[in-house]
Amino acid sequence: MRIFISTGEVSGDLQGSLLVAALQRQALAAELEVEIIALGGDKMAAAGANLLANTSEIGSFGLLEALPFVLPTLQVQRRAIAYLKQNPPDLVVLIDYMGPNLGIGNYIRRHFPNIAIVYYIAPQVWVSSINLGNTSQIANVSDKLLAIFPEETRYFKNMGVNVTWVGHPLVDRMVNFPSREAARAKLGIKEDAIAVALLPASRQQELKYLLPVMFEAAQEIQAKLPLVHFWIPLSLEIYRQKIEQEIQRYGLRATLVSDQQQEVLAAADLAVTKCGTVNLELALLNVPQVVLYRLNPFTYWVGRKILKISFPFASPVNLMVMKQIVPEFIQEQATKENIVQTAAEFLLNQERKQEIQANYQQMRQCIGELGVCDRAAQEILQMLPNF
């Protein structure tokens, strides 16, 4: 049986790789032979998917931010549709990546109405105040929607979508993370050293808008705390030169590492981070964090003032329980002063650190039990014809 999976960006590649591995496990248990064709990245390829195109570097959020990716995205979408036309799969799985995936989903609906489509990790239209059109499109292309947030499940059920909550796949991934002690030993971090993880980007636009203010804050934190050392895991190799230049420019005591993100996160006393999936990883590791979210000022102004978009929270940690657990500094609030002040609270105030860790415990109750990816894989395989 041939399964086609479509996703983009670094986080989609990670989630897709976990799903590919689970699909293979569950197919083997069911004595079913499956071939997985995908739009994704290196992690999905390593897990056993045959890539039509690598989409891990194609992704943005916003109006101006999206312009450089319009042509590459259309080219990938056309390549996928051309393949699907000649090689219709038995099942389609869409992971996030709303624009391209809705295009692919609509094509399948029109030309192959008997092929089932499963949306796994749907775009977060349930968070924003202005997404009813997108919600309708997602509902129209989905025979089944597998939700990872409790509020997402409620939202799509109210819209009449066939939805099942499976939990968040990071629950499974966390099993492979090292302990704090093992991570610090591997990275050579001394017991009395303060390790601060800086996580500026998995997208080009984040590097542009978040790295300067993050490094300015790091510079001030370093001046106040002589024992601090910054650790920066590299999300994509193309960012290496830019980040190395900025480390030198700001004079940071920092180490840039490849393929050691798990160790960096597990070893950290604090993280200053972009908004994204990594926020959940840090929460599950009990690491206090300061979350930043910045767009092009024009994009943000249009969204707020013209389109009247509002959202309760940005970080998935807060969205999991629909209350503020981690501090979020959005757009003009993402300043050096706010970052430094909050970082100092977490590093120097034990009571503040214990408060956020207690709230993390509440979040864990909403994130699901171990085996998320296998549950998702079982739901997907059940949608295959004659399963």
Tab-separated table of C-alpha atoms in Angstrom:
chain	number	residue	atom	x	y	z
A	1	MET	CA	0.000	0.000	0.000
A	2	ARG	CA	1.332	3.442	-0.920
A	3	ILE	CA	0.967	6.305	1.563
A	4	PHE	CA	1.767	9.877	0.524
A	5	ILE	CA	2.782	12.257	3.350
A	6	SER	CA	3.170	16.008	2.841
A	7	THR	CA	4.793	18.456	5.242
A	8	GLY	CA	7.277	21.334	5.311
A	9	GLU	CA	9.728	23.205	7.544
A	10	VAL	CA	12.026	21.823	10.233
A	11	SER	CA	9.282	21.010	12.753
A	12	GLY	CA	7.158	19.247	10.127
A	13	ASP	CA	10.140	17.098	9.154
A	14	LEU	CA	10.615	16.098	12.794
A	15	GLN	CA	6.948	15.223	13.330
A	16	GLY	CA	6.827	13.467	9.971
A	17	SER	CA	9.844	11.324	10.831
A	18	LEU	CA	8.217	10.164	14.069
A	19	LEU	CA	5.055	9.270	12.150
A	20	VAL	CA	6.955	7.418	9.388
A	21	ALA	CA	8.707	5.252	11.980
A	22	ALA	CA	5.392	4.527	13.734
A	23	LEU	CA	3.623	3.678	10.465
A	24	GLN	CA	6.330	1.166	9.652
A	25	ARG	CA	6.066	-0.412	13.113
A	26	GLN	CA	2.292	-0.685	12.962
A	27	ALA	CA	2.280	-1.932	9.361
A	28	LEU	CA	4.769	-4.651	10.286
A	29	ALA	CA	2.606	-5.686	13.235
A	30	ALA	CA	-0.423	-5.867	10.909
A	31	GLU	CA	1.588	-7.827	8.293
A	32	LEU	CA	1.002	-5.013	5.827
A	33	GLU	CA	3.587	-3.814	3.338
A	34	VAL	CA	3.658	-0.026	2.951
A	35	GLU	CA	5.641	2.356	0.781
A	36	ILE	CA	5.859	5.935	2.026
A	37	ILE	CA	6.372	8.752	-0.481
A	38	ALA	CA	6.793	12.201	0.994
A	39	LEU	CA	7.426	15.899	0.865
A	40	GLY	CA	9.616	16.432	3.903
A	41	GLY	CA	13.211	16.607	5.042
A	42	ASP	CA	16.298	14.637	5.981
A	43	LYS	CA	14.767	13.222	9.176
A	44	MET	CA	11.856	11.717	7.253
A	45	ALA	CA	14.238	10.274	4.677
A	46	ALA	CA	16.335	8.725	7.462
A	47	ALA	CA	13.162	7.202	8.942
A	48	GLY	CA	12.430	5.442	5.638
A	49	ALA	CA	10.354	7.805	3.498
A	50	ASN	CA	11.152	8.289	-0.188
A	51	LEU	CA	11.339	12.062	-0.701
A	52	LEU	CA	9.844	13.732	-3.755
A	53	ALA	CA	11.307	17.048	-2.571
A	54	ASN	CA	13.011	18.448	0.509
A	55	THR	CA	10.728	21.065	2.070
A	56	SER	CA	12.469	21.549	5.434
A	57	GLU	CA	13.879	24.930	4.349
A	58	ILE	CA	10.669	26.131	2.676
A	59	GLY	CA	8.522	27.921	5.195
A	60	SER	CA	7.563	31.294	6.619
A	61	PHE	CA	4.823	33.059	8.499
A	62	GLY	CA	3.467	36.408	7.361
A	63	LEU	CA	2.924	38.492	4.238
A	64	LEU	CA	6.320	39.890	3.281
A	65	GLU	CA	8.063	36.909	4.872
A	66	ALA	CA	6.328	34.510	2.498
A	67	LEU	CA	7.347	36.249	-0.736
A	68	PRO	CA	10.769	34.545	-1.176
A	69	PHE	CA	9.107	31.154	-0.765
A	70	VAL	CA	6.171	31.577	-3.150
A	71	LEU	CA	7.943	30.220	-6.239
A	72	PRO	CA	9.761	27.301	-4.489
A	73	THR	CA	6.490	26.332	-2.796
A	74	LEU	CA	4.546	26.361	-6.063
A	75	GLN	CA	7.254	24.301	-7.758
A	76	VAL	CA	7.132	21.676	-5.008
A	77	GLN	CA	3.331	21.627	-5.066
A	78	ARG	CA	3.294	21.116	-8.858
A	79	ARG	CA	5.854	18.335	-8.590
A	80	ALA	CA	3.766	16.594	-5.943
A	81	ILE	CA	0.541	16.920	-7.962
A	82	ALA	CA	2.265	15.643	-11.119
A	83	TYR	CA	3.480	12.601	-9.167
A	84	LEU	CA	0.054	11.976	-7.611
A	85	LYS	CA	-1.594	12.200	-11.023
A	86	GLN	CA	0.631	9.434	-12.394
A	87	ASN	CA	0.899	7.409	-9.162
A	88	PRO	CA	-2.306	7.718	-7.133
A	89	PRO	CA	-1.600	6.616	-3.541
A	90	ASP	CA	-3.884	4.522	-1.370
A	91	LEU	CA	-3.928	7.201	1.336
A	92	VAL	CA	-2.797	10.804	1.837
A	93	VAL	CA	-1.537	12.252	5.135
A	94	LEU	CA	-1.160	16.025	5.471
A	95	ILE	CA	0.947	17.490	8.300
A	96	ASP	CA	0.509	21.232	9.052
A	97	TYR	CA	2.006	23.269	6.106
A	98	MET	CA	-1.367	24.827	5.337
A	99	GLY	CA	-1.004	26.550	1.928
A	100	PRO	CA	0.670	23.731	-0.014
A	101	ASN	CA	-1.257	21.013	1.792
A	102	LEU	CA	-4.652	22.553	1.100
A	103	GLY	CA	-3.662	22.766	-2.579
A	104	ILE	CA	-2.692	19.090	-2.604
A	105	GLY	CA	-5.759	18.094	-0.591
A	106	ASN	CA	-8.132	19.958	-2.914
A	107	TYR	CA	-6.507	18.304	-5.944
A	108	ILE	CA	-7.007	14.840	-4.442
A	109	ARG	CA	-10.625	15.689	-3.557
A	110	ARG	CA	-11.407	16.765	-7.138
A	111	HIS	CA	-9.571	14.069	-9.071
A	112	PHE	CA	-9.424	11.083	-6.681
A	113	PRO	CA	-12.454	11.433	-4.375
A	114	ASN	CA	-12.112	7.818	-3.200
A	115	ILE	CA	-8.649	8.360	-1.716
A	116	ALA	CA	-8.898	9.062	2.019
A	117	ILE	CA	-7.114	12.135	3.399
A	118	VAL	CA	-5.971	12.333	7.025
A	119	TYR	CA	-4.892	15.687	8.463
A	120	TYR	CA	-2.423	15.104	11.300
A	121	ILE	CA	-1.263	18.153	13.276
A	122	ALA	CA	-3.629	20.566	11.567
A	123	PRO	CA	-2.633	24.225	11.081
A	124	GLN	CA	-3.487	26.232	14.185
A	125	VAL	CA	-6.569	27.917	12.765
A	126	TRP	CA	-8.290	27.131	16.067
A	127	VAL	CA	-6.033	29.647	17.832
A	128	SER	CA	-6.784	32.757	15.756
A	129	SER	CA	-9.904	34.888	15.563
A	130	ILE	CA	-10.004	35.049	11.737
A	131	ASN	CA	-9.671	31.648	10.211
A	132	LEU	CA	-13.169	30.386	9.425
A	133	GLY	CA	-12.375	30.141	5.702
A	134	ASN	CA	-9.271	28.065	6.391
A	135	THR	CA	-11.211	25.944	8.883
A	136	SER	CA	-13.792	25.145	6.204
A	137	GLN	CA	-11.079	24.156	3.737
A	138	ILE	CA	-9.378	21.889	6.265
A	139	ALA	CA	-12.738	20.307	7.095
A	140	ASN	CA	-13.552	19.812	3.400
A	141	VAL	CA	-10.322	18.009	2.538
A	142	SER	CA	-10.147	15.856	5.695
A	143	ASP	CA	-11.828	12.480	6.016
A	144	LYS	CA	-10.174	12.257	9.415
A	145	LEU	CA	-8.368	14.819	11.559
A	146	LEU	CA	-5.944	13.680	14.255
A	147	ALA	CA	-5.651	16.415	16.877
A	148	ILE	CA	-2.730	16.947	19.238
A	149	PHE	CA	-4.184	19.711	21.474
A	150	PRO	CA	-7.324	19.285	23.615
A	151	GLU	CA	-8.692	22.678	22.523
A	152	GLU	CA	-8.018	21.795	18.878
A	153	THR	CA	-10.164	18.675	19.313
A	154	ARG	CA	-13.069	20.657	20.765
A	155	TYR	CA	-12.824	23.309	18.028
A	156	PHE	CA	-12.941	20.914	15.092
A	157	LYS	CA	-15.637	18.731	16.672
A	158	ASN	CA	-17.825	21.822	16.983
A	159	MET	CA	-17.214	22.394	13.264
A	160	GLY	CA	-18.516	18.912	12.469
A	161	VAL	CA	-15.118	17.413	11.568
A	162	ASN	CA	-14.389	13.717	12.154
A	163	VAL	CA	-11.640	14.294	14.735
A	164	THR	CA	-9.744	12.088	17.193
A	165	TRP	CA	-7.376	13.373	19.881
A	166	VAL	CA	-4.179	11.312	19.972
A	167	GLY	CA	-1.988	13.476	22.215
A	168	HIS	CA	1.180	15.363	21.317
A	169	PRO	CA	3.913	13.354	19.543
A	170	LEU	CA	6.677	14.987	21.567
A	171	VAL	CA	5.640	12.762	24.468
A	172	ASP	CA	7.171	9.857	22.545
A	173	ARG	CA	10.270	11.784	21.504
A	174	MET	CA	11.115	12.765	25.091
A	175	VAL	CA	11.873	9.141	25.980
A	176	ASN	CA	15.118	9.456	24.007
A	177	PHE	CA	16.315	12.637	25.713
A	178	PRO	CA	19.271	12.299	28.104
A	179	SER	CA	18.966	13.203	31.771
A	180	ARG	CA	20.183	16.622	32.884
A	181	GLU	CA	23.253	15.041	34.507
A	182	ALA	CA	24.144	12.966	31.425
A	183	ALA	CA	23.635	15.928	29.079
A	184	ARG	CA	25.830	18.247	31.136
A	185	ALA	CA	28.529	15.594	31.380
A	186	LYS	CA	28.490	15.040	27.611
A	187	LEU	CA	28.731	18.770	26.889
A	188	GLY	CA	31.404	19.260	29.569
A	189	ILE	CA	29.338	21.692	31.652
A	190	LYS	CA	30.682	22.094	35.187
A	191	GLU	CA	28.354	21.728	38.150
A	192	ASP	CA	28.511	25.413	39.121
A	193	ALA	CA	28.221	26.727	35.541
A	194	ILE	CA	25.005	28.395	34.378
A	195	ALA	CA	23.950	26.983	31.002
A	196	VAL	CA	21.533	29.132	29.002
A	197	ALA	CA	20.156	27.785	25.716
A	198	LEU	CA	19.566	30.343	22.963
A	199	LEU	CA	17.131	29.140	20.299
A	200	PRO	CA	16.689	31.930	17.757
A	201	ALA	CA	15.478	30.212	14.604
A	202	SER	CA	14.266	27.358	12.493
A	203	ARG	CA	13.104	29.861	9.819
A	204	GLN	CA	15.086	32.569	8.046
A	205	GLN	CA	12.679	35.281	9.219
A	206	GLU	CA	13.174	34.280	12.869
A	207	LEU	CA	16.919	34.627	12.457
A	208	LYS	CA	16.360	38.146	11.125
A	209	TYR	CA	13.891	39.406	13.701
A	210	LEU	CA	14.769	37.464	16.858
A	211	LEU	CA	18.521	36.916	16.849
A	212	PRO	CA	19.555	40.587	17.382
A	213	VAL	CA	17.364	41.194	20.428
A	214	MET	CA	18.140	37.738	21.823
A	215	PHE	CA	21.898	38.325	21.548
A	216	GLU	CA	21.616	41.854	22.996
A	217	ALA	CA	19.892	40.360	26.030
A	218	ALA	CA	22.488	37.584	26.240
A	219	GLN	CA	25.241	40.196	26.236
A	220	GLU	CA	23.687	41.897	29.275
A	221	ILE	CA	22.999	38.612	31.087
A	222	GLN	CA	26.641	37.654	30.549
A	223	ALA	CA	27.815	40.959	32.074
A	224	LYS	CA	25.717	40.321	35.188
A	225	LEU	CA	26.453	36.603	35.628
A	226	PRO	CA	30.136	35.668	35.181
A	227	LEU	CA	29.393	31.922	35.328
A	228	VAL	CA	26.936	31.944	32.422
A	229	HIS	CA	27.708	30.194	29.144
A	230	PHE	CA	25.364	30.158	26.162
A	231	TRP	CA	24.596	27.075	24.094
A	232	ILE	CA	23.085	27.424	20.624
A	233	PRO	CA	21.885	24.295	18.792
A	234	LEU	CA	21.930	24.726	15.020
A	235	SER	CA	18.570	23.943	13.400
A	236	LEU	CA	19.825	24.212	9.807
A	237	GLU	CA	23.415	24.238	8.544
A	238	ILE	CA	22.704	27.266	6.317
A	239	TYR	CA	22.432	29.425	9.458
A	240	ARG	CA	25.911	28.553	10.795
A	241	GLN	CA	27.926	31.403	9.299
A	242	LYS	CA	25.421	34.095	10.305
A	243	ILE	CA	25.181	32.865	13.897
A	244	GLU	CA	28.956	32.478	14.269
A	245	GLN	CA	29.439	36.050	13.034
A	246	GLU	CA	26.890	37.363	15.533
A	247	ILE	CA	28.472	35.446	18.442
A	248	GLN	CA	31.748	37.220	17.656
A	249	ARG	CA	30.056	40.565	17.157
A	250	TYR	CA	28.320	40.489	20.545
A	251	GLY	CA	31.308	38.938	22.316
A	252	LEU	CA	29.280	36.085	23.769
A	253	ARG	CA	30.703	33.141	25.664
A	254	ALA	CA	28.749	30.750	23.478
A	255	THR	CA	29.068	27.353	21.860
A	256	LEU	CA	27.266	26.562	18.591
A	257	VAL	CA	26.557	22.841	18.234
A	258	SER	CA	25.168	20.545	15.535
A	259	ASP	CA	23.173	17.364	16.211
A	260	GLN	CA	23.185	17.954	19.976
A	261	GLN	CA	19.944	19.852	20.511
A	262	GLN	CA	18.638	17.231	22.919
A	263	GLU	CA	21.721	17.551	25.111
A	264	VAL	CA	21.576	21.360	25.066
A	265	LEU	CA	17.907	21.462	26.063
A	266	ALA	CA	18.285	18.829	28.774
A	267	ALA	CA	21.379	20.530	30.235
A	268	ALA	CA	19.977	24.063	30.320
A	269	ASP	CA	19.190	26.081	33.426
A	270	LEU	CA	17.190	28.472	31.250
A	271	ALA	CA	16.208	28.880	27.607
A	272	VAL	CA	15.577	32.066	25.660
A	273	THR	CA	13.678	30.775	22.678
A	274	LYS	CA	11.615	31.446	19.614
A	275	CYS	CA	7.992	30.378	19.730
A	276	GLY	CA	7.449	26.804	18.554
A	277	THR	CA	7.555	23.097	19.256
A	278	VAL	CA	10.809	23.466	21.188
A	279	ASN	CA	8.797	25.234	23.913
A	280	LEU	CA	7.032	21.946	24.669
A	281	GLU	CA	10.322	20.039	24.751
A	282	LEU	CA	11.697	22.497	27.299
A	283	ALA	CA	8.540	22.253	29.395
A	284	LEU	CA	8.699	18.455	29.431
A	285	LEU	CA	12.334	18.753	30.529
A	286	ASN	CA	11.321	21.168	33.318
A	287	VAL	CA	13.520	23.975	31.952
A	288	PRO	CA	12.315	27.561	32.610
A	289	GLN	CA	12.000	29.548	29.390
A	290	VAL	CA	11.421	33.001	27.956
A	291	VAL	CA	9.484	32.871	24.654
A	292	LEU	CA	9.841	35.469	21.889
A	293	TYR	CA	7.623	36.029	18.862
A	294	ARG	CA	8.360	38.682	16.225
A	295	LEU	CA	7.212	39.275	12.659
A	296	ASN	CA	7.991	41.924	10.097
A	297	PRO	CA	6.453	45.115	11.605
A	298	PHE	CA	4.318	45.672	8.480
A	299	THR	CA	2.964	42.116	8.606
A	300	TYR	CA	2.130	42.461	12.288
A	301	TRP	CA	0.444	45.844	11.746
A	302	VAL	CA	-1.715	44.514	8.899
A	303	GLY	CA	-2.683	41.464	10.944
A	304	ARG	CA	-3.652	43.453	14.024
A	305	LYS	CA	-5.061	46.674	12.563
A	306	ILE	CA	-6.492	45.697	9.176
A	307	LEU	CA	-7.373	42.016	9.504
A	308	LYS	CA	-8.138	42.377	13.258
A	309	ILE	CA	-6.432	39.061	14.034
A	310	SER	CA	-6.178	38.177	17.696
A	311	PHE	CA	-4.924	35.062	19.464
A	312	PRO	CA	-4.920	34.106	23.151
A	313	PHE	CA	-1.357	32.769	23.226
A	314	ALA	CA	1.518	32.064	20.864
A	315	SER	CA	3.515	29.360	22.643
A	316	PRO	CA	2.191	25.776	22.394
A	317	VAL	CA	2.891	25.357	26.125
A	318	ASN	CA	0.267	27.985	26.915
A	319	LEU	CA	-2.060	26.751	24.178
A	320	MET	CA	-1.984	23.264	25.672
A	321	VAL	CA	-3.783	24.480	28.821
A	322	MET	CA	-5.132	27.784	27.430
A	323	LYS	CA	-3.451	29.822	30.160
A	324	GLN	CA	-0.097	31.562	30.478
A	325	ILE	CA	2.503	29.214	31.904
A	326	VAL	CA	5.585	30.523	30.109
A	327	PRO	CA	6.170	34.259	29.632
A	328	GLU	CA	5.616	35.367	26.033
A	329	PHE	CA	7.012	38.594	24.635
A	330	ILE	CA	5.330	39.365	21.329
A	331	GLN	CA	6.449	41.950	18.760
A	332	GLU	CA	7.170	45.288	20.494
A	333	GLN	CA	7.225	43.550	23.903
A	334	ALA	CA	10.156	41.379	22.767
A	335	THR	CA	12.778	43.771	24.136
A	336	LYS	CA	16.195	43.290	25.668
A	337	GLU	CA	14.932	44.688	28.973
A	338	ASN	CA	12.010	42.261	29.251
A	339	ILE	CA	14.185	39.283	28.366
A	340	VAL	CA	16.923	40.195	30.852
A	341	GLN	CA	14.496	40.868	33.684
A	342	THR	CA	12.587	37.605	33.211
A	343	ALA	CA	15.768	35.576	32.715
A	344	ALA	CA	17.168	36.973	35.955
A	345	GLU	CA	13.983	35.990	37.804
A	346	PHE	CA	14.283	32.369	36.674
A	347	LEU	CA	18.031	32.130	37.299
A	348	LEU	CA	18.174	33.933	40.646
A	349	ASN	CA	14.737	33.404	42.207
A	350	GLN	CA	14.145	29.803	43.253
A	351	GLU	CA	10.485	30.481	44.021
A	352	ARG	CA	9.844	31.764	40.483
A	353	LYS	CA	11.572	28.712	39.029
A	354	GLN	CA	9.498	26.339	41.167
A	355	GLU	CA	6.302	28.147	40.125
A	356	ILE	CA	6.855	27.566	36.417
A	357	GLN	CA	7.876	23.954	37.031
A	358	ALA	CA	4.646	23.347	38.995
A	359	ASN	CA	2.683	24.747	36.037
A	360	TYR	CA	4.582	22.430	33.716
A	361	GLN	CA	3.170	19.531	35.736
A	362	GLN	CA	-0.361	20.745	34.986
A	363	MET	CA	0.495	20.943	31.276
A	364	ARG	CA	1.705	17.328	31.295
A	365	GLN	CA	-1.800	16.184	32.235
A	366	CYS	CA	-3.117	17.663	28.958
A	367	ILE	CA	-0.450	16.418	26.578
A	368	GLY	CA	-1.349	12.736	26.364
A	369	GLU	CA	0.149	9.376	27.273
A	370	LEU	CA	3.164	7.639	25.749
A	371	GLY	CA	2.432	5.952	22.402
A	372	VAL	CA	1.028	9.005	20.587
A	373	CYS	CA	2.731	8.246	17.263
A	374	ASP	CA	1.646	4.610	17.309
A	375	ARG	CA	-1.953	5.634	18.064
A	376	ALA	CA	-1.822	8.093	15.176
A	377	ALA	CA	-0.341	5.418	12.895
A	378	GLN	CA	-3.095	2.950	13.812
A	379	GLU	CA	-5.777	5.545	13.054
A	380	ILE	CA	-4.133	6.274	9.694
A	381	LEU	CA	-3.716	2.646	8.664
A	382	GLN	CA	-7.376	1.980	9.470
A	383	MET	CA	-8.258	4.499	6.734
A	384	LEU	CA	-6.561	2.351	4.077
A	385	PRO	CA	-8.901	0.582	1.683
A	386	ASN	CA	-9.567	-3.054	2.657
A	387	PHE	CA	-7.535	-2.745	5.871
